[in-house]
């Protein structure tokens, strides 16, 4: 038996587009001689569909795609993910299901059992878990069907569920397992997948064919990296990251682990770079946009965003606006201009001093007797935000936000100013990671001027300003933030690691009191296992660590 894995780029609610991509993958699998082709989780509707699942028309169109694909299941079995309406009134109204189509009919349907409800996942909001499990028999083989989280309760030090679907299926003596997944990217998640699949192989002594989505849906990125694992725990093959692919495997070769290809290399910065480029490309492409605009300051953050945008969308579609004030250094303007020229991107220079002064003039009678402070600094940021949004409105370019995770965490940014934008490109990268990514971008030659990377970071909103005037050293700040945000460590645990107590308490307080800003920011492209946005839900009005 030959089994094809198809990792494809789906689009939420684009039923005709998803159907076309599935048909293309099925045709390719047929051409490769496959007996079965395995498509991803919820491949009819895209993942995560969220509250679209509450619309009957949405559900009906998903059912229509399954019906249409029956015609393609001739000479090949098609395994795909879709919705099933729960026929009984008790429980949730839908199942998240795997459909096994063969000979123009639905041969079997297996519902998902383990419904993740953490981080970006909210499946128990919509779906009823499976209560029955049945092997699929096809061409003399006994096949176990599982969906994504169904295999993640194995090889886990803290299992979230009390049942493992494969524990129920293994008694029916399956020959191999198929797993349909929608497993989001984070830069260290691929190794976790290998660990979980290996734990399942060791527990059940079965080969596994695992397919994953590739592509981005707003802030959630899917990297592909589908896997085939032999019963001895060896990775037989791992499909490419960040590209569509259909590959076919002889079951006997997989069982014997004959000529395995093994795992792909996983360099952190390569993965992050490629993930963000794809996230940008899909955000624009799936929304029907083409051109972008951003403020280019001569600092490291906007420089990195400009390079990513040029690589994702083509330099001709990137427009950079330089907006120097009386506090901007000459080298910042020159560095920004040089970067735009290096990229081949259009740039405009709009000095903001006169606009800023007009605001001050209008406010002077009302601010009489008040010293220069953060108010005047924010006026500059908001002046720039107003100009960028004017360009966005006039020319239809989507504005990219250039804030990093360190700044977003501690509130070192101005609402309606530098926090403007339709998409936050590097909002899941700490400042130290932004510098690391900049070095990575220059590995084959200078794209970002060296001076941008080496000069001390500064918002340049007052004379001789440096980020270090307001914030701890980024190496220290980022580590404390990582322990709090990603690791969910409390102040006592972080202090016990050797960090200064007063500093830790100050940083954690800054994170919590600035939650209101993050509620009003653009979606953040997710590249870590805990990004700001839909996967981190904290109240604005709260006392904890405030």
Short mmCIF file of N, CA, C and O in Angstrom, two decimals, residues 401-452:
data_model
loop_
_atom_site.label_atom_id
_atom_site.label_comp_id
_atom_site.label_asym_id
_atom_site.label_seq_id
_atom_site.Cartn_x
_atom_site.Cartn_y
_atom_site.Cartn_z
N UNK A 401 3.01 47.38 11.87
CA UNK A 401 3.49 47.80 13.18
C UNK A 401 4.90 47.23 13.39
O UNK A 401 5.18 46.10 13.01
N UNK A 402 5.77 48.02 14.02
CA UNK A 402 7.18 47.62 14.15
C UNK A 402 7.61 47.42 15.60
O UNK A 402 8.81 47.32 15.89
N UNK A 403 6.66 47.34 16.55
CA UNK A 403 7.02 47.16 17.96
C UNK A 403 7.53 45.74 18.21
O UNK A 403 7.02 44.78 17.63
N UNK A 404 8.49 45.61 19.12
CA UNK A 404 8.98 44.28 19.50
C UNK A 404 8.31 43.82 20.79
O UNK A 404 7.58 44.56 21.45
N UNK A 405 8.55 42.58 21.17
CA UNK A 405 7.88 41.98 22.32
C UNK A 405 8.29 42.62 23.64
O UNK A 405 7.47 42.75 24.56
N UNK A 406 9.56 43.01 23.75
CA UNK A 406 10.04 43.64 24.98
C UNK A 406 9.27 44.94 25.22
O UNK A 406 8.81 45.21 26.35
N UNK A 407 9.15 45.76 24.18
CA UNK A 407 8.44 47.04 24.31
C UNK A 407 6.95 46.81 24.58
O UNK A 407 6.35 47.49 25.43
N UNK A 408 6.35 45.87 23.87
CA UNK A 408 4.94 45.59 24.09
C UNK A 408 4.70 45.10 25.51
O UNK A 408 3.67 45.40 26.13
N UNK A 409 5.64 44.33 26.03
CA UNK A 409 5.48 43.75 27.37
C UNK A 409 5.42 44.83 28.44
O UNK A 409 4.56 44.80 29.33
N UNK A 410 6.34 45.78 28.38
CA UNK A 410 6.45 46.77 29.47
C UNK A 410 5.79 48.10 29.12
O UNK A 410 5.89 49.07 29.88
N UNK A 411 5.09 48.17 27.98
CA UNK A 411 4.36 49.37 27.63
C UNK A 411 5.22 50.49 27.09
O UNK A 411 4.83 51.66 27.13
N UNK A 412 6.41 50.14 26.56
CA UNK A 412 7.32 51.15 26.03
C UNK A 412 6.93 51.46 24.59
O UNK A 412 7.63 51.15 23.63
N UNK A 413 5.76 52.04 24.44
CA UNK A 413 5.22 52.38 23.13
C UNK A 413 4.01 53.26 23.32
O UNK A 413 3.42 53.32 24.41
N UNK A 414 3.60 53.94 22.28
CA UNK A 414 2.53 54.94 22.36
C UNK A 414 1.31 54.46 21.60
O UNK A 414 1.37 54.25 20.38
N UNK A 415 0.19 54.30 22.32
CA UNK A 415 -1.06 53.99 21.64
C UNK A 415 -1.39 55.10 20.64
O UNK A 415 -1.21 56.29 20.93
N UNK A 416 -1.88 54.69 19.47
CA UNK A 416 -2.24 55.60 18.39
C UNK A 416 -1.02 56.33 17.83
O UNK A 416 -1.17 57.30 17.07
N UNK A 417 0.16 55.85 18.19
CA UNK A 417 1.40 56.40 17.66
C UNK A 417 2.20 55.28 17.03
O UNK A 417 1.79 54.72 16.01
N UNK A 418 3.32 54.90 17.68
CA UNK A 418 4.14 53.84 17.10
C UNK A 418 3.49 52.46 17.27
O UNK A 418 4.00 51.48 16.73
N UNK A 419 2.37 52.37 18.01
CA UNK A 419 1.68 51.09 18.12
C UNK A 419 0.58 50.94 17.07
O UNK A 419 -0.15 49.95 17.07
N UNK A 420 0.47 51.90 16.14
CA UNK A 420 -0.48 51.78 15.02
C UNK A 420 -0.08 50.62 14.11
O UNK A 420 1.06 50.19 14.07
N UNK A 421 -1.04 50.18 13.33
CA UNK A 421 -0.74 49.20 12.28
C UNK A 421 -1.79 48.12 12.18
O UNK A 421 -2.54 47.86 13.12
N UNK A 422 -1.85 47.48 11.02
CA UNK A 422 -2.79 46.39 10.78
C UNK A 422 -2.27 45.04 11.20
O UNK A 422 -3.04 44.12 11.46
N UNK A 423 -0.93 44.91 11.28
CA UNK A 423 -0.33 43.63 11.64
C UNK A 423 0.98 43.92 12.37
O UNK A 423 1.80 44.73 11.91
N UNK A 424 1.17 43.26 13.52
CA UNK A 424 2.41 43.38 14.27
C UNK A 424 3.37 42.30 13.80
O UNK A 424 3.13 41.11 13.99
N UNK A 425 4.45 42.72 13.17
CA UNK A 425 5.34 41.79 12.48
C UNK A 425 6.32 41.12 13.43
O UNK A 425 6.55 39.90 13.37
N UNK A 426 6.92 41.89 14.34
CA UNK A 426 7.93 41.33 15.25
C UNK A 426 7.49 41.44 16.71
O UNK A 426 8.33 41.42 17.61
N UNK A 427 6.20 41.53 16.94
CA UNK A 427 5.69 41.67 18.30
C UNK A 427 5.85 40.43 19.14
O UNK A 427 5.56 40.46 20.34
N UNK A 428 6.31 39.32 18.56
CA UNK A 428 6.61 38.12 19.34
C UNK A 428 8.11 37.85 19.39
O UNK A 428 8.53 36.74 19.70
N UNK A 429 8.91 38.87 19.09
CA UNK A 429 10.37 38.76 19.20
C UNK A 429 10.87 39.75 20.25
O UNK A 429 10.61 40.95 20.17
N UNK A 430 11.58 39.23 21.24
CA UNK A 430 12.21 40.11 22.21
C UNK A 430 13.30 40.93 21.51
O UNK A 430 13.80 40.55 20.45
N UNK A 431 13.67 42.03 22.14
CA UNK A 431 14.65 42.93 21.52
C UNK A 431 15.96 42.21 21.20
O UNK A 431 16.55 42.41 20.13
N UNK A 432 16.41 41.37 22.10
CA UNK A 432 17.65 40.63 21.83
C UNK A 432 17.49 39.71 20.62
O UNK A 432 18.44 39.51 19.86
N UNK A 433 16.28 39.16 20.43
CA UNK A 433 16.03 38.32 19.26
C UNK A 433 15.97 39.15 17.99
O UNK A 433 16.34 38.67 16.90
N UNK A 434 15.49 40.40 18.10
CA UNK A 434 15.47 41.28 16.93
C UNK A 434 16.89 41.54 16.44
O UNK A 434 17.18 41.48 15.24
N UNK A 435 17.80 41.80 17.37
CA UNK A 435 19.21 41.97 16.99
C UNK A 435 19.77 40.70 16.37
O UNK A 435 20.51 40.75 15.37
N UNK A 436 19.42 39.55 16.93
CA UNK A 436 19.89 38.28 16.39
C UNK A 436 19.37 38.06 14.98
O UNK A 436 20.10 37.60 14.09
N UNK A 437 18.10 38.41 14.75
CA UNK A 437 17.52 38.26 13.41
C UNK A 437 18.18 39.22 12.43
O UNK A 437 18.41 38.86 11.26
N UNK A 438 18.50 40.43 12.87
CA UNK A 438 19.18 41.38 11.99
C UNK A 438 20.53 40.83 11.54
O UNK A 438 20.91 40.95 10.37
N UNK A 439 21.28 40.24 12.48
CA UNK A 439 22.56 39.62 12.12
C UNK A 439 22.35 38.48 11.12
O UNK A 439 23.12 38.34 10.16
N UNK A 440 21.31 37.71 11.34
CA UNK A 440 21.00 36.62 10.42
C UNK A 440 20.70 37.16 9.02
O UNK A 440 21.15 36.59 8.01
N UNK A 441 19.97 38.25 8.94
CA UNK A 441 19.63 38.83 7.64
C UNK A 441 20.86 39.32 6.89
O UNK A 441 20.86 39.37 5.66
N UNK A 442 21.89 39.67 7.62
CA UNK A 442 23.12 40.18 7.00
C UNK A 442 24.17 39.10 6.77
O UNK A 442 25.29 39.41 6.39
N UNK A 443 23.81 37.84 6.98
CA UNK A 443 24.83 36.78 6.92
C UNK A 443 25.44 36.62 5.52
O UNK A 443 26.58 36.18 5.39
N UNK A 444 24.69 36.97 4.49
CA UNK A 444 25.21 36.83 3.12
C UNK A 444 25.60 38.17 2.52
O UNK A 444 25.77 38.28 1.30
N UNK A 445 25.73 39.18 3.35
CA UNK A 445 26.06 40.53 2.87
C UNK A 445 25.22 41.56 3.57
O UNK A 445 24.09 41.28 4.00
N UNK A 446 25.74 42.78 3.66
CA UNK A 446 25.06 43.81 4.44
C UNK A 446 23.80 44.30 3.75
O UNK A 446 23.84 44.88 2.67
N UNK A 447 22.68 44.04 4.38
CA UNK A 447 21.39 44.59 3.97
C UNK A 447 21.01 45.71 4.92
O UNK A 447 20.71 46.83 4.51
N UNK A 448 21.04 45.39 6.20
CA UNK A 448 20.80 46.39 7.23
C UNK A 448 22.13 47.06 7.55
O UNK A 448 23.10 46.38 7.92
N UNK A 449 22.24 48.37 7.40
CA UNK A 449 23.51 49.04 7.69
C UNK A 449 24.02 48.70 9.09
O UNK A 449 23.24 48.65 10.05
N UNK A 450 25.32 48.45 9.17
CA UNK A 450 25.93 48.01 10.42
C UNK A 450 25.67 48.99 11.56
O UNK A 450 25.48 48.58 12.72
N UNK A 451 25.60 50.25 11.25
CA UNK A 451 25.39 51.24 12.29
C UNK A 451 24.03 51.08 12.98
O UNK A 451 23.89 51.36 14.17
N UNK A 452 23.04 50.62 12.24
CA UNK A 452 21.71 50.38 12.83
C UNK A 452 21.80 49.29 13.89
O UNK A 452 21.14 49.35 14.94
#
